[in-house]
Short mmCIF file of C-alpha atoms in Angstrom, two decimals:
data_model
loop_
_atom_site.label_atom_id
_atom_site.label_comp_id
_atom_site.label_asym_id
_atom_site.label_seq_id
_atom_site.Cartn_x
_atom_site.Cartn_y
_atom_site.Cartn_z
CA UNK A 30 6.33 12.62 -84.61
CA UNK A 31 6.35 14.44 -81.31
CA UNK A 32 3.32 16.56 -80.92
CA UNK A 33 3.45 19.58 -78.66
CA UNK A 34 0.19 21.28 -77.90
CA UNK A 35 -0.96 23.74 -75.31
CA UNK A 36 -4.59 24.48 -74.73
CA UNK A 37 -5.94 26.52 -71.90
CA UNK A 38 -9.18 28.11 -71.01
CA UNK A 39 -9.88 30.77 -68.43
CA UNK A 40 -13.25 32.02 -67.30
CA UNK A 41 -13.95 34.68 -64.68
CA UNK A 42 -17.36 35.43 -63.31
CA UNK A 43 -18.21 38.69 -61.54
CA UNK A 44 -21.37 37.17 -60.24
CA UNK A 45 -21.19 33.40 -59.82
CA UNK A 46 -24.76 33.15 -58.64
CA UNK A 47 -26.23 34.71 -61.76
CA UNK A 48 -25.91 32.63 -64.91
CA UNK A 49 -28.44 33.04 -67.63
CA UNK A 50 -29.24 30.04 -69.77
CA UNK A 51 -28.74 32.08 -72.95
CA UNK A 52 -25.23 33.02 -71.89
CA UNK A 53 -24.42 29.40 -71.11
CA UNK A 54 -25.64 28.39 -74.56
CA UNK A 55 -23.58 31.11 -76.20
CA UNK A 56 -20.49 30.04 -74.30
CA UNK A 57 -21.05 26.39 -75.16
CA UNK A 58 -21.57 27.15 -78.84
CA UNK A 59 -18.51 29.34 -79.19
CA UNK A 60 -16.34 27.04 -77.11
CA UNK A 61 -17.41 24.06 -79.21
CA UNK A 62 -16.77 26.03 -82.38
CA UNK A 63 -13.29 26.96 -81.25
CA UNK A 64 -12.44 23.41 -80.24
CA UNK A 65 -13.68 22.12 -83.59
CA UNK A 66 -11.63 24.68 -85.46
CA UNK A 67 -8.57 23.91 -83.38
CA UNK A 68 -9.00 20.20 -83.87
CA UNK A 69 -9.51 20.69 -87.62
CA UNK A 70 -6.44 22.90 -87.86
CA UNK A 71 -4.18 20.59 -85.88
CA UNK A 72 -5.36 17.51 -87.76
CA UNK A 73 -4.92 19.33 -91.05
CA UNK A 74 -1.36 20.29 -90.22
CA UNK A 75 -0.69 16.76 -89.00
CA UNK A 76 -2.15 15.16 -92.13
CA UNK A 77 -0.14 17.45 -94.36
CA UNK A 78 3.01 15.96 -92.92
CA UNK A 79 2.65 13.11 -95.39
CA UNK A 80 2.59 15.62 -98.21
CA UNK A 81 5.69 17.47 -97.15
CA UNK A 82 7.99 14.72 -95.91
CA UNK A 83 9.22 12.63 -98.80
CA UNK A 84 10.03 8.95 -98.69
CA UNK A 85 13.67 7.98 -99.30
CA UNK A 86 12.73 6.88 -102.83
CA UNK A 87 11.04 10.23 -103.52
CA UNK A 88 13.98 12.13 -102.01
CA UNK A 89 16.44 10.53 -104.42
CA UNK A 90 14.10 10.80 -107.43
CA UNK A 91 13.42 14.47 -106.66
CA UNK A 92 17.12 15.23 -106.20
CA UNK A 93 17.96 13.53 -109.52
CA UNK A 94 15.12 15.37 -111.28
CA UNK A 95 16.27 18.73 -109.88
CA UNK A 96 19.81 17.97 -111.03
CA UNK A 97 18.72 17.30 -114.61
CA UNK A 98 16.50 20.42 -114.64
CA UNK A 99 19.48 22.52 -113.57
CA UNK A 100 22.26 21.12 -115.77
CA UNK A 101 20.43 19.83 -118.88
CA UNK A 102 16.99 21.41 -119.07
CA UNK A 103 15.33 20.31 -122.30
CA UNK A 104 18.30 18.10 -123.17
CA UNK A 105 18.77 14.35 -123.50
CA UNK A 106 19.57 13.45 -119.89
CA UNK A 107 17.02 11.28 -118.07
CA UNK A 108 16.93 11.40 -114.25
CA UNK A 109 17.20 8.08 -112.44
CA UNK A 110 13.96 7.42 -110.57
CA UNK A 111 15.14 4.76 -108.13
CA UNK A 112 18.32 3.86 -106.29
CA UNK A 113 17.49 0.25 -107.08
CA UNK A 114 18.00 0.79 -110.82
CA UNK A 115 21.27 -0.66 -112.15
CA UNK A 116 22.31 1.40 -115.15
CA UNK A 117 25.46 0.69 -117.14
CA UNK A 118 26.52 1.42 -120.70
CA UNK A 119 24.33 -0.55 -123.16
CA UNK A 120 21.70 -1.32 -120.49
CA UNK A 121 18.40 -1.85 -122.31
CA UNK A 122 15.77 0.75 -121.38
CA UNK A 123 12.08 0.51 -122.28
CA UNK A 124 10.63 3.89 -123.24
CA UNK A 125 6.89 3.90 -122.69
CA UNK A 126 5.08 6.54 -124.70
CA UNK A 127 2.14 7.95 -122.81
CA UNK A 128 -1.58 8.18 -123.46
CA UNK A 129 -1.73 11.94 -124.00
CA UNK A 130 0.46 13.99 -126.29
CA UNK A 131 1.73 16.28 -123.52
CA UNK A 132 2.76 13.53 -121.10
CA UNK A 133 6.45 12.89 -120.69
CA UNK A 134 7.44 9.32 -121.56
CA UNK A 135 8.36 6.88 -118.83
CA UNK A 136 11.74 5.20 -118.94
CA UNK A 137 12.06 1.75 -117.39
CA UNK A 138 15.60 0.35 -117.07
CA UNK A 139 15.66 -3.44 -117.48
CA UNK A 140 17.92 -6.15 -116.08
CA UNK A 141 19.34 -6.81 -119.57
CA UNK A 142 22.02 -5.26 -121.73
CA UNK A 143 22.13 -5.22 -125.51
CA UNK A 144 24.22 -8.41 -125.71
CA UNK A 145 21.52 -10.34 -123.83
CA UNK A 146 19.04 -9.65 -126.64
CA UNK A 147 21.32 -10.42 -129.58
CA UNK A 148 21.44 -13.71 -131.43
CA UNK A 149 24.63 -15.74 -131.17
CA UNK A 150 27.80 -13.94 -132.12
CA UNK A 151 30.68 -12.00 -130.67
CA UNK A 152 29.50 -9.89 -127.72
CA UNK A 153 29.67 -6.15 -128.24
CA UNK A 154 32.18 -4.64 -125.86
CA UNK A 155 31.49 -0.94 -125.36
CA UNK A 156 34.41 1.44 -125.09
CA UNK A 157 33.59 3.87 -122.31
CA UNK A 158 35.10 7.35 -122.38
CA UNK A 159 35.27 8.88 -118.89
CA UNK A 160 35.49 12.62 -118.27
CA UNK A 161 34.99 14.87 -115.27
CA UNK A 162 31.54 16.38 -115.37
CA UNK A 163 30.75 18.95 -112.68
CA UNK A 164 30.76 19.39 -108.92
CA UNK A 165 27.14 19.68 -107.88
CA UNK A 166 25.49 20.86 -104.68
CA UNK A 167 21.90 22.00 -104.91
CA UNK A 168 19.35 23.27 -102.41
CA UNK A 169 15.67 23.55 -103.25
CA UNK A 170 12.91 24.61 -100.89
CA UNK A 171 9.74 26.53 -100.28
CA UNK A 172 7.96 28.39 -97.53
CA UNK A 173 4.21 28.44 -97.08
CA UNK A 174 2.44 30.49 -94.46
CA UNK A 175 -1.03 31.78 -93.94
CA UNK A 176 -3.41 33.17 -91.37
CA UNK A 177 -7.12 33.54 -90.89
CA UNK A 178 -8.87 36.09 -88.66
CA UNK A 179 -12.60 36.08 -88.14
CA UNK A 180 -14.92 38.29 -86.11
CA UNK A 181 -18.19 36.44 -85.62
CA UNK A 182 -19.97 38.96 -83.40
CA UNK A 183 -18.88 41.98 -81.44
CA UNK A 184 -16.28 40.76 -78.98
CA UNK A 185 -15.96 37.35 -80.64
CA UNK A 186 -12.80 36.52 -82.55
CA UNK A 187 -11.08 33.50 -84.00
CA UNK A 188 -7.58 33.28 -85.42
CA UNK A 189 -5.68 30.54 -87.24
CA UNK A 190 -2.06 30.71 -88.32
CA UNK A 191 0.15 28.18 -90.03
CA UNK A 192 3.65 27.99 -91.46
CA UNK A 193 5.40 25.21 -93.36
CA UNK A 194 8.90 25.20 -94.78
CA UNK A 195 10.80 22.45 -96.54
CA UNK A 196 14.29 22.18 -97.96
CA UNK A 197 15.92 19.44 -100.02
CA UNK A 198 19.70 19.61 -100.20
CA UNK A 199 21.57 17.42 -102.69
CA UNK A 200 25.33 17.15 -102.16
CA UNK A 201 26.45 14.97 -105.05
CA UNK A 202 29.97 16.40 -105.05
CA UNK A 203 32.23 15.74 -108.04
CA UNK A 204 30.46 13.82 -110.79
CA UNK A 205 31.88 11.95 -113.76
CA UNK A 206 30.46 11.33 -117.21
CA UNK A 207 30.93 7.99 -118.91
CA UNK A 208 29.86 7.73 -122.54
CA UNK A 209 30.10 5.00 -125.14
CA UNK A 210 32.14 5.37 -128.31
CA UNK A 211 29.18 5.62 -130.70
CA UNK A 212 31.32 5.16 -133.82
CA UNK A 213 32.60 1.81 -132.53
CA UNK A 214 29.10 0.81 -131.42
CA UNK A 215 27.84 1.49 -134.96
CA UNK A 216 30.52 -0.72 -136.47
CA UNK A 217 30.06 -3.53 -133.94
CA UNK A 218 26.26 -3.58 -134.25
CA UNK A 219 26.13 -3.47 -138.06
CA UNK A 220 24.42 -6.60 -139.37
CA UNK A 221 23.62 -7.99 -135.92
CA UNK A 222 20.17 -9.40 -135.14
CA UNK A 223 17.92 -9.17 -132.11
CA UNK A 224 16.45 -12.43 -130.86
CA UNK A 225 12.79 -11.71 -131.57
CA UNK A 226 11.78 -14.72 -129.46
CA UNK A 227 13.40 -13.26 -126.34
CA UNK A 228 10.84 -12.78 -123.57
CA UNK A 229 11.63 -9.08 -123.11
CA UNK A 230 11.30 -8.42 -126.85
CA UNK A 231 8.07 -10.39 -127.04
CA UNK A 232 6.49 -8.70 -124.00
CA UNK A 233 7.51 -5.23 -125.16
CA UNK A 234 6.07 -5.80 -128.63
CA UNK A 235 2.75 -6.91 -127.15
CA UNK A 236 2.17 -3.50 -125.62
CA UNK A 237 1.79 -0.61 -128.01
CA UNK A 238 3.67 2.66 -127.60
CA UNK A 239 6.81 1.02 -126.18
CA UNK A 240 10.30 1.48 -127.61
CA UNK A 241 13.72 -0.04 -126.89
CA UNK A 242 16.75 2.09 -126.17
CA UNK A 243 20.29 1.43 -124.93
CA UNK A 244 22.23 3.60 -122.49
CA UNK A 245 24.92 5.59 -124.29
CA UNK A 246 25.92 7.94 -121.44
CA UNK A 247 25.61 8.07 -117.67
CA UNK A 248 26.43 10.57 -114.93
CA UNK A 249 27.57 8.99 -111.66
CA UNK A 250 29.03 9.92 -108.29
CA UNK A 251 32.74 9.63 -107.52
CA UNK A 252 32.44 9.75 -103.74
CA UNK A 253 29.90 8.99 -101.01
CA UNK A 254 27.33 11.79 -100.91
CA UNK A 255 24.01 12.65 -99.32
CA UNK A 256 20.51 13.97 -99.85
CA UNK A 257 19.04 15.83 -96.88
CA UNK A 258 15.44 16.90 -96.37
CA UNK A 259 14.46 19.34 -93.65
CA UNK A 260 10.81 20.07 -92.87
CA UNK A 261 9.48 22.49 -90.27
CA UNK A 262 5.80 22.91 -89.49
CA UNK A 263 4.12 25.15 -86.97
CA UNK A 264 0.59 26.27 -86.30
CA UNK A 265 -1.37 28.33 -83.82
CA UNK A 266 -5.04 28.83 -83.31
CA UNK A 267 -6.97 30.80 -80.77
CA UNK A 268 -10.08 32.74 -80.00
CA UNK A 269 -11.65 35.05 -77.51
CA UNK A 270 -14.98 36.52 -76.49
CA UNK A 271 -16.43 38.77 -73.84
CA UNK A 272 -19.96 39.57 -72.67
CA UNK A 273 -20.90 42.51 -70.52
CA UNK A 274 -24.40 43.78 -69.94
CA UNK A 275 -26.65 45.14 -67.21
CA UNK A 276 -28.49 41.83 -66.90
CA UNK A 277 -25.65 39.45 -67.55
CA UNK A 278 -22.38 38.78 -65.78
CA UNK A 279 -19.07 39.87 -67.24
CA UNK A 280 -17.44 36.87 -68.85
CA UNK A 281 -14.14 36.47 -70.68
CA UNK A 282 -13.05 33.34 -72.50
CA UNK A 283 -9.65 32.82 -74.03
CA UNK A 284 -8.37 29.75 -75.84
CA UNK A 285 -5.15 29.10 -77.68
CA UNK A 286 -3.49 26.09 -79.26
CA UNK A 287 -0.16 25.54 -80.93
CA UNK A 288 1.62 22.77 -82.78
CA UNK A 289 5.15 22.43 -84.04
CA UNK A 290 6.91 19.58 -85.79
CA UNK A 291 10.37 19.21 -87.27
CA UNK A 292 11.76 16.53 -89.53
CA UNK A 293 15.34 16.01 -90.68
CA UNK A 294 16.10 13.04 -92.93
CA UNK A 295 19.52 12.24 -94.37
CA UNK A 296 20.07 9.63 -97.07
CA UNK A 297 23.62 8.48 -97.76
CA UNK A 298 24.33 7.63 -101.39
CA UNK A 299 27.26 5.31 -102.18
CA UNK A 300 30.03 5.91 -104.69
CA UNK A 301 29.43 5.03 -108.37
CA UNK A 302 25.68 5.71 -108.10
CA UNK A 303 24.13 6.74 -111.42
CA UNK A 304 22.19 10.02 -111.16
CA UNK A 305 21.18 10.47 -114.80
CA UNK A 306 21.70 8.86 -118.18
CA UNK A 307 21.05 9.29 -121.91
CA UNK A 308 19.96 6.64 -124.38
CA UNK A 309 19.86 5.80 -128.08
CA UNK A 310 16.54 4.46 -129.35
CA UNK A 311 16.42 1.39 -131.59
CA UNK A 312 14.44 1.05 -134.80
CA UNK A 313 13.71 -2.67 -135.02
CA UNK A 314 12.56 -4.53 -138.14
CA UNK A 315 10.45 -7.66 -138.18
CA UNK A 316 13.44 -9.88 -139.00
CA UNK A 317 15.43 -8.61 -136.00
CA UNK A 318 17.70 -6.17 -137.82
CA UNK A 319 17.94 -2.86 -136.00
CA UNK A 320 19.38 0.60 -136.44
CA UNK A 321 20.56 3.13 -133.88
CA UNK A 322 18.57 6.38 -133.94
CA UNK A 323 21.42 8.86 -133.75
CA UNK A 324 19.41 12.05 -134.29
CA UNK A 325 17.20 13.39 -131.51
CA UNK A 326 14.27 13.78 -133.90
CA UNK A 327 14.55 10.17 -135.13
CA UNK A 328 12.27 7.94 -133.10
CA UNK A 329 12.61 4.22 -132.60
CA UNK A 330 10.02 1.48 -132.50
CA UNK A 331 9.03 -1.92 -133.85
CA UNK A 332 8.27 -2.20 -137.55
CA UNK A 333 5.34 -4.53 -136.81
CA UNK A 334 3.58 -1.62 -135.11
CA UNK A 335 3.31 0.29 -138.36
CA UNK A 336 1.64 3.71 -138.26
CA UNK A 337 -0.51 2.57 -135.34
CA UNK A 338 2.59 1.77 -133.31
CA UNK A 339 3.12 5.41 -132.50
CA UNK A 340 1.34 6.85 -129.54
CA UNK A 341 -2.37 7.24 -130.16
CA UNK A 342 -2.33 10.77 -128.99
CA UNK A 343 -4.70 13.66 -128.83
CA UNK A 344 -3.72 17.02 -130.29
CA UNK A 345 -0.71 18.19 -132.24
CA UNK A 346 2.93 17.59 -131.39
CA UNK A 347 3.79 21.27 -131.79
CA UNK A 348 4.70 23.01 -128.49
CA UNK A 349 2.81 26.15 -127.67
CA UNK A 350 4.17 29.46 -128.86
CA UNK A 351 3.88 32.51 -126.60
CA UNK A 352 2.34 34.54 -129.45
CA UNK A 353 -0.17 31.87 -130.41
CA UNK A 354 -2.73 31.50 -127.62
CA UNK A 355 -5.02 29.91 -130.18
CA UNK A 356 -2.98 26.69 -129.94
CA UNK A 357 -3.97 26.42 -126.30
CA UNK A 358 -7.56 27.31 -127.09
CA UNK A 359 -7.71 24.69 -129.86
CA UNK A 360 -6.33 21.95 -127.61
CA UNK A 361 -8.85 22.79 -124.86
CA UNK A 362 -11.62 22.84 -127.45
CA UNK A 363 -10.67 19.30 -128.50
CA UNK A 364 -11.18 18.22 -124.91
CA UNK A 365 -14.44 20.10 -124.33
CA UNK A 366 -16.57 16.93 -124.34
CA UNK A 367 -14.53 15.51 -121.47
CA UNK A 368 -15.16 18.56 -119.29
CA UNK A 369 -18.85 18.62 -120.25
CA UNK A 370 -19.28 15.00 -119.17
CA UNK A 371 -17.90 15.76 -115.73
CA UNK A 372 -20.04 18.86 -115.20
CA UNK A 373 -23.16 16.93 -116.34
CA UNK A 374 -22.81 14.28 -113.64
CA UNK A 375 -25.26 14.35 -110.72
CA UNK A 376 -24.21 16.82 -108.04
CA UNK A 377 -23.70 14.08 -105.45
CA UNK A 378 -21.43 12.10 -107.78
CA UNK A 379 -19.43 15.18 -108.75
CA UNK A 380 -19.00 16.19 -105.14
CA UNK A 381 -17.83 12.72 -104.12
CA UNK A 382 -15.40 12.47 -107.03
CA UNK A 383 -13.96 15.89 -106.21
CA UNK A 384 -13.66 15.07 -102.51
CA UNK A 385 -11.76 11.83 -103.13
CA UNK A 386 -9.62 13.37 -105.87
CA UNK A 387 -8.58 16.27 -103.62
CA UNK A 388 -7.65 13.76 -100.93
CA UNK A 389 -5.48 11.83 -103.39
CA UNK A 390 -3.89 15.12 -104.49
CA UNK A 391 -2.39 15.49 -101.02
CA UNK A 392 0.40 13.14 -102.10
CA UNK A 393 2.14 13.19 -105.51
CA UNK A 394 2.82 9.45 -105.37
CA UNK A 395 -0.88 8.77 -104.75
CA UNK A 396 -1.78 10.83 -107.83
CA UNK A 397 0.64 8.73 -109.90
CA UNK A 398 -0.98 5.56 -108.56
CA UNK A 399 -4.48 6.81 -109.44
CA UNK A 400 -3.30 7.85 -112.90
CA UNK A 401 -1.80 4.41 -113.50
CA UNK A 402 -4.94 2.61 -112.33
CA UNK A 403 -7.22 4.75 -114.53
CA UNK A 404 -4.94 4.22 -117.52
CA UNK A 405 -5.16 0.46 -116.99
CA UNK A 406 -8.96 0.71 -117.04
CA UNK A 407 -8.85 2.87 -120.18
CA UNK A 408 -6.89 0.07 -121.87
CA UNK A 409 -9.40 -2.52 -120.60
CA UNK A 410 -6.83 -3.97 -118.23
CA UNK A 411 -7.71 -5.00 -114.71
CA UNK A 412 -6.23 -2.52 -112.22
CA UNK A 413 -4.37 -3.96 -109.25
CA UNK A 414 -4.42 -1.63 -106.25
CA UNK A 415 -2.09 -3.93 -104.33
CA UNK A 416 0.63 -3.09 -106.86
CA UNK A 417 0.46 0.67 -106.33
CA UNK A 418 2.96 2.62 -104.25
CA UNK A 419 0.25 4.63 -102.47
CA UNK A 420 -0.51 4.08 -98.79
CA UNK A 421 -3.57 2.15 -97.66
CA UNK A 422 -5.54 5.31 -96.83
CA UNK A 423 -5.00 6.72 -100.33
CA UNK A 424 -5.82 3.35 -101.89
CA UNK A 425 -9.20 3.60 -100.17
CA UNK A 426 -9.81 6.91 -101.94
CA UNK A 427 -8.68 5.42 -105.25
CA UNK A 428 -11.06 2.49 -104.77
CA UNK A 429 -13.89 4.90 -103.94
CA UNK A 430 -13.23 6.73 -107.22
CA UNK A 431 -13.30 3.43 -109.12
CA UNK A 432 -16.60 2.55 -107.44
CA UNK A 433 -18.10 5.90 -108.46
CA UNK A 434 -17.02 5.28 -112.05
CA UNK A 435 -18.97 2.01 -112.03
CA UNK A 436 -22.24 3.79 -111.26
CA UNK A 437 -24.74 3.82 -114.16
CA UNK A 438 -24.65 7.58 -114.58
CA UNK A 439 -20.84 7.45 -114.89
CA UNK A 440 -20.62 4.58 -117.39
CA UNK A 441 -20.61 5.51 -121.07
CA UNK A 442 -20.65 3.35 -124.18
CA UNK A 443 -18.02 5.37 -126.04
CA UNK A 444 -14.69 5.00 -124.19
CA UNK A 445 -13.12 7.96 -126.00
CA UNK A 446 -15.52 10.36 -124.28
CA UNK A 447 -16.41 8.44 -121.13
CA UNK A 448 -16.30 9.77 -117.59
CA UNK A 449 -13.42 7.34 -117.06
CA UNK A 450 -11.50 8.93 -119.93
CA UNK A 451 -12.32 12.43 -118.64
CA UNK A 452 -11.11 11.64 -115.13
CA UNK A 453 -8.02 9.95 -116.54
CA UNK A 454 -7.37 13.14 -118.52
CA UNK A 455 -7.33 15.50 -115.55
CA UNK A 456 -5.51 13.00 -113.30
CA UNK A 457 -2.82 12.65 -115.97
CA UNK A 458 -2.50 16.44 -116.09
CA UNK A 459 -2.12 16.69 -112.31
CA UNK A 460 0.42 13.86 -112.35
CA UNK A 461 2.40 15.62 -115.08
CA UNK A 462 2.85 18.77 -112.99
CA UNK A 463 6.06 19.63 -111.23
CA UNK A 464 6.15 19.14 -107.46
CA UNK A 465 6.02 22.92 -107.03
CA UNK A 466 2.99 23.40 -109.28
CA UNK A 467 1.22 20.40 -107.76
CA UNK A 468 1.70 21.72 -104.22
CA UNK A 469 0.36 25.19 -105.08
CA UNK A 470 -2.63 23.79 -106.98
CA UNK A 471 -3.54 21.77 -103.90
CA UNK A 472 -3.72 25.02 -101.91
CA UNK A 473 -6.02 26.64 -104.49
CA UNK A 474 -8.54 23.83 -104.99
CA UNK A 475 -11.44 25.14 -102.96
CA UNK A 476 -14.92 25.25 -104.45
CA UNK A 477 -14.89 29.06 -104.12
CA UNK A 478 -11.52 29.49 -105.87
CA UNK A 479 -11.98 27.13 -108.82
CA UNK A 480 -14.46 29.33 -110.79
CA UNK A 481 -11.99 32.22 -110.66
CA UNK A 482 -9.16 29.93 -111.77
CA UNK A 483 -11.28 28.64 -114.65
CA UNK A 484 -12.02 32.22 -115.72
CA UNK A 485 -8.27 32.87 -115.81
CA UNK A 486 -7.84 29.79 -118.01
CA UNK A 487 -10.30 31.33 -120.48
CA UNK A 488 -8.26 34.52 -120.27
CA UNK A 489 -4.98 32.71 -120.99
CA UNK A 490 -6.44 30.84 -123.96
CA UNK A 491 -8.25 33.96 -125.19
CA UNK A 492 -7.04 37.51 -125.64
CA UNK A 493 -5.05 37.52 -122.40
CA UNK A 494 -7.19 40.14 -120.64
CA UNK A 495 -9.91 39.90 -118.00
CA UNK A 496 -11.80 42.94 -116.62
CA UNK A 497 -11.46 43.25 -112.85
CA UNK A 498 -15.15 44.12 -112.79
CA UNK A 499 -15.84 40.46 -113.57
CA UNK A 500 -17.24 38.71 -110.50
CA UNK A 501 -14.69 35.89 -110.65
CA UNK A 502 -11.80 38.32 -111.04
CA UNK A 503 -13.12 40.37 -108.13
CA UNK A 504 -12.98 37.23 -105.99
CA UNK A 505 -9.19 37.24 -106.32
CA UNK A 506 -8.32 38.91 -103.04
CA UNK A 507 -4.69 39.81 -102.35
CA UNK A 508 -4.03 36.47 -100.65
CA UNK A 509 -5.72 34.44 -103.38
CA UNK A 510 -4.10 36.55 -106.10
CA UNK A 511 -0.62 35.92 -104.65
CA UNK A 512 -1.10 32.15 -104.64
CA UNK A 513 -2.75 32.19 -108.08
CA UNK A 514 0.10 34.21 -109.57
CA UNK A 515 2.58 31.73 -108.12
CA UNK A 516 0.54 28.83 -109.52
CA UNK A 517 0.46 30.22 -113.06
CA UNK A 518 4.11 31.30 -112.90
CA UNK A 519 5.10 27.71 -112.10
CA UNK A 520 3.52 26.79 -115.46
CA UNK A 521 5.28 29.52 -117.45
CA UNK A 522 2.35 31.95 -117.43
CA UNK A 523 2.59 35.47 -116.01
CA UNK A 524 -0.40 36.99 -114.25
CA UNK A 525 -0.57 40.67 -113.34
CA UNK A 526 -3.03 43.43 -112.59
CA UNK A 527 -2.92 46.36 -114.98
CA UNK A 528 -5.34 49.15 -114.14
CA UNK A 529 -8.86 47.79 -114.39
CA UNK A 530 -7.73 44.58 -116.10
CA UNK A 531 -6.07 41.30 -115.28
CA UNK A 532 -3.49 40.36 -117.91
CA UNK A 533 -1.96 36.97 -118.65
CA UNK A 534 0.95 36.11 -120.91
CA UNK A 535 2.56 32.79 -121.85
CA UNK A 536 6.35 32.87 -121.56
CA UNK A 537 8.71 31.93 -124.35
CA UNK A 538 9.29 28.19 -124.91
CA UNK A 539 6.71 27.15 -122.31
CA UNK A 540 6.49 23.53 -123.48
CA UNK A 541 3.27 21.83 -122.48
CA UNK A 542 3.09 23.28 -118.96
CA UNK A 543 0.37 25.87 -119.71
CA UNK A 544 -1.82 23.22 -121.35
CA UNK A 545 -1.31 20.79 -118.46
CA UNK A 546 -2.30 23.42 -115.88
CA UNK A 547 -5.35 24.53 -117.88
CA UNK A 548 -6.57 20.94 -118.26
CA UNK A 549 -6.22 20.31 -114.53
CA UNK A 550 -8.06 23.51 -113.58
CA UNK A 551 -10.90 23.03 -116.07
CA UNK A 552 -11.34 19.42 -114.99
CA UNK A 553 -11.46 20.24 -111.29
CA UNK A 554 -13.74 23.22 -111.95
CA UNK A 555 -16.09 20.94 -113.91
CA UNK A 556 -16.48 18.75 -110.84
CA UNK A 557 -16.99 21.80 -108.61
CA UNK A 558 -19.72 23.45 -110.69
CA UNK A 559 -22.96 24.21 -108.90
CA UNK A 560 -26.02 22.22 -109.92
#
C-alpha cells in the first residue's frame, strides 16, 4: 500500500545564545513523546489494514452470509463459505455439531453425491425444479472515527484523529432457485442402503457430533456478477508547545503527521455459482437403511451414536426470551467456574494471555483458527498450526497462547473446568460473533473499559438496571457509551440512560447473541482483572 506521510518541525529561538539545559530536556522529552505517539498511531492504522481489507475468500463468504441474513434470516438456507465448493442437488454435506450449545453448526460440502454412497442399484436421478428467485444487489458498510486531545501542561497539547470506512457491495443480479422433487426422492430412496464401509461414512462415524445431509435446494447466479470491497483509512496526529519566561527563550514547536490509504478490490463471480443451499439430514441405521428428515425439528445422525451421539453440550437448547433474563443468568452461572479459573491465574500469565488474544482478535479468520486449535486440544487431538488459515504473525500469537496453557499453573486435571476449556469457551464466543459485533468488541477491549462492560453484563442478566452512581457506570463517558451501545445493539440488547439509571433490555427473539456477547465480555474481563 502506498503510504503518504508528512512530518515537519519548526523551532524559532528569540535568543540563540541562551539555551537552558532544562528547556532542552523538556523539548527532547516532548518531541520524543510526540514522535512515539505518531509512530504508534501510524503503525496502528497500518496494522489495522489487515483487519479491514478482506481476502477474496472472506469477501465471497461475507457476501453470501449477508445475502442469507437478508433473504432468509432464521430459515433453512446455508451460505456457501468458499467459491471452491461444488454444490449440486444431492451433494452430500457433513454437518458438524459444535462443542457449545450456542455455536452454529459447520457445514462441509463433500466431493460425493448420494449415489456415490449407496450400495449397488439403480442410481437416483433427481428431478430439479427451476424457478426465478430474486434480483439481488446489496451494500453493507461501516464508518469508524475517533479523536484524542490531550493537554499535558500549560501550552502543551497532543491530538490524534483517525477515520476508517469500509463498504462491501454484492451485485449478484438475477438469481435462480433449483430444488429437488422431494416426493420423487422419497420414492426412489425407499429401501435403499448406504455402503457403511465407504471411507466417507466410516470417517464421519468415527467423529462424534457429525451428521450427513444431502442438498435439496440451491440458489445460484444466472449471469457473471461481482463483489466489490472499498476501504478508506485516514489518520492525523500532531502536537504543539510553547515556553516563554523571563529567564528562558521563547520557543514554539509544532509537529503534524498524516496517513491515508485506499483499497478497492473487485472479485468477478462466474455464472452458475451457488450462493446458498438447503439440505435434508439423514437418519442412518446400523444396517445402512436411512430416512430423510423432512421436518426442520427432526435431526439426523447415526444410530450407533445412541444418546451420546448428540452434541455433548452445555446448557439448555431453549433460546432466550426477552422477558426471562434469568435464562441468561442461569447459563452464565453454569460457566462461573471457567471465568473463576481465568481470574485466578497469576497476573503475568493473565496479562500475556490477554495480550496475545487481543492480537488474534484483530482478524476474524485468526480467531477461527485459534478456536479450531483449542477445540482440537480439548478433544485430545494434536493441533496443527500449519493447517490453519491464519497468517504467520497470528500463528505466532496462537503458539504463544498454547505455550502459556502448558505452564503448570494453567494445567488442570479436570478437562471440563480447565484453563484450556475456559479459553476455548471465550474464543468460541468471539468466533461466533457477527463481523460487526466482533469489530466493535475489538474497539472496546481495553483494560479500563472491560470492568464497565462486565458490570453491564451483570445488569443485562439481572434486573436490567444499573445506577449511574456506580463507579463502572460513571466510567462510561459519551464516547465509550456510544461504542458500548452499538456493541450491545449488535447482539440484540438495547442500552440507554434513563435519569439516574442505565437500563438494558433484551430484544424479542434474540437467539443466542446476548449469551455469546456476555460470555466473551466476562471471559476477557476475567483476564483483565487486577491482582
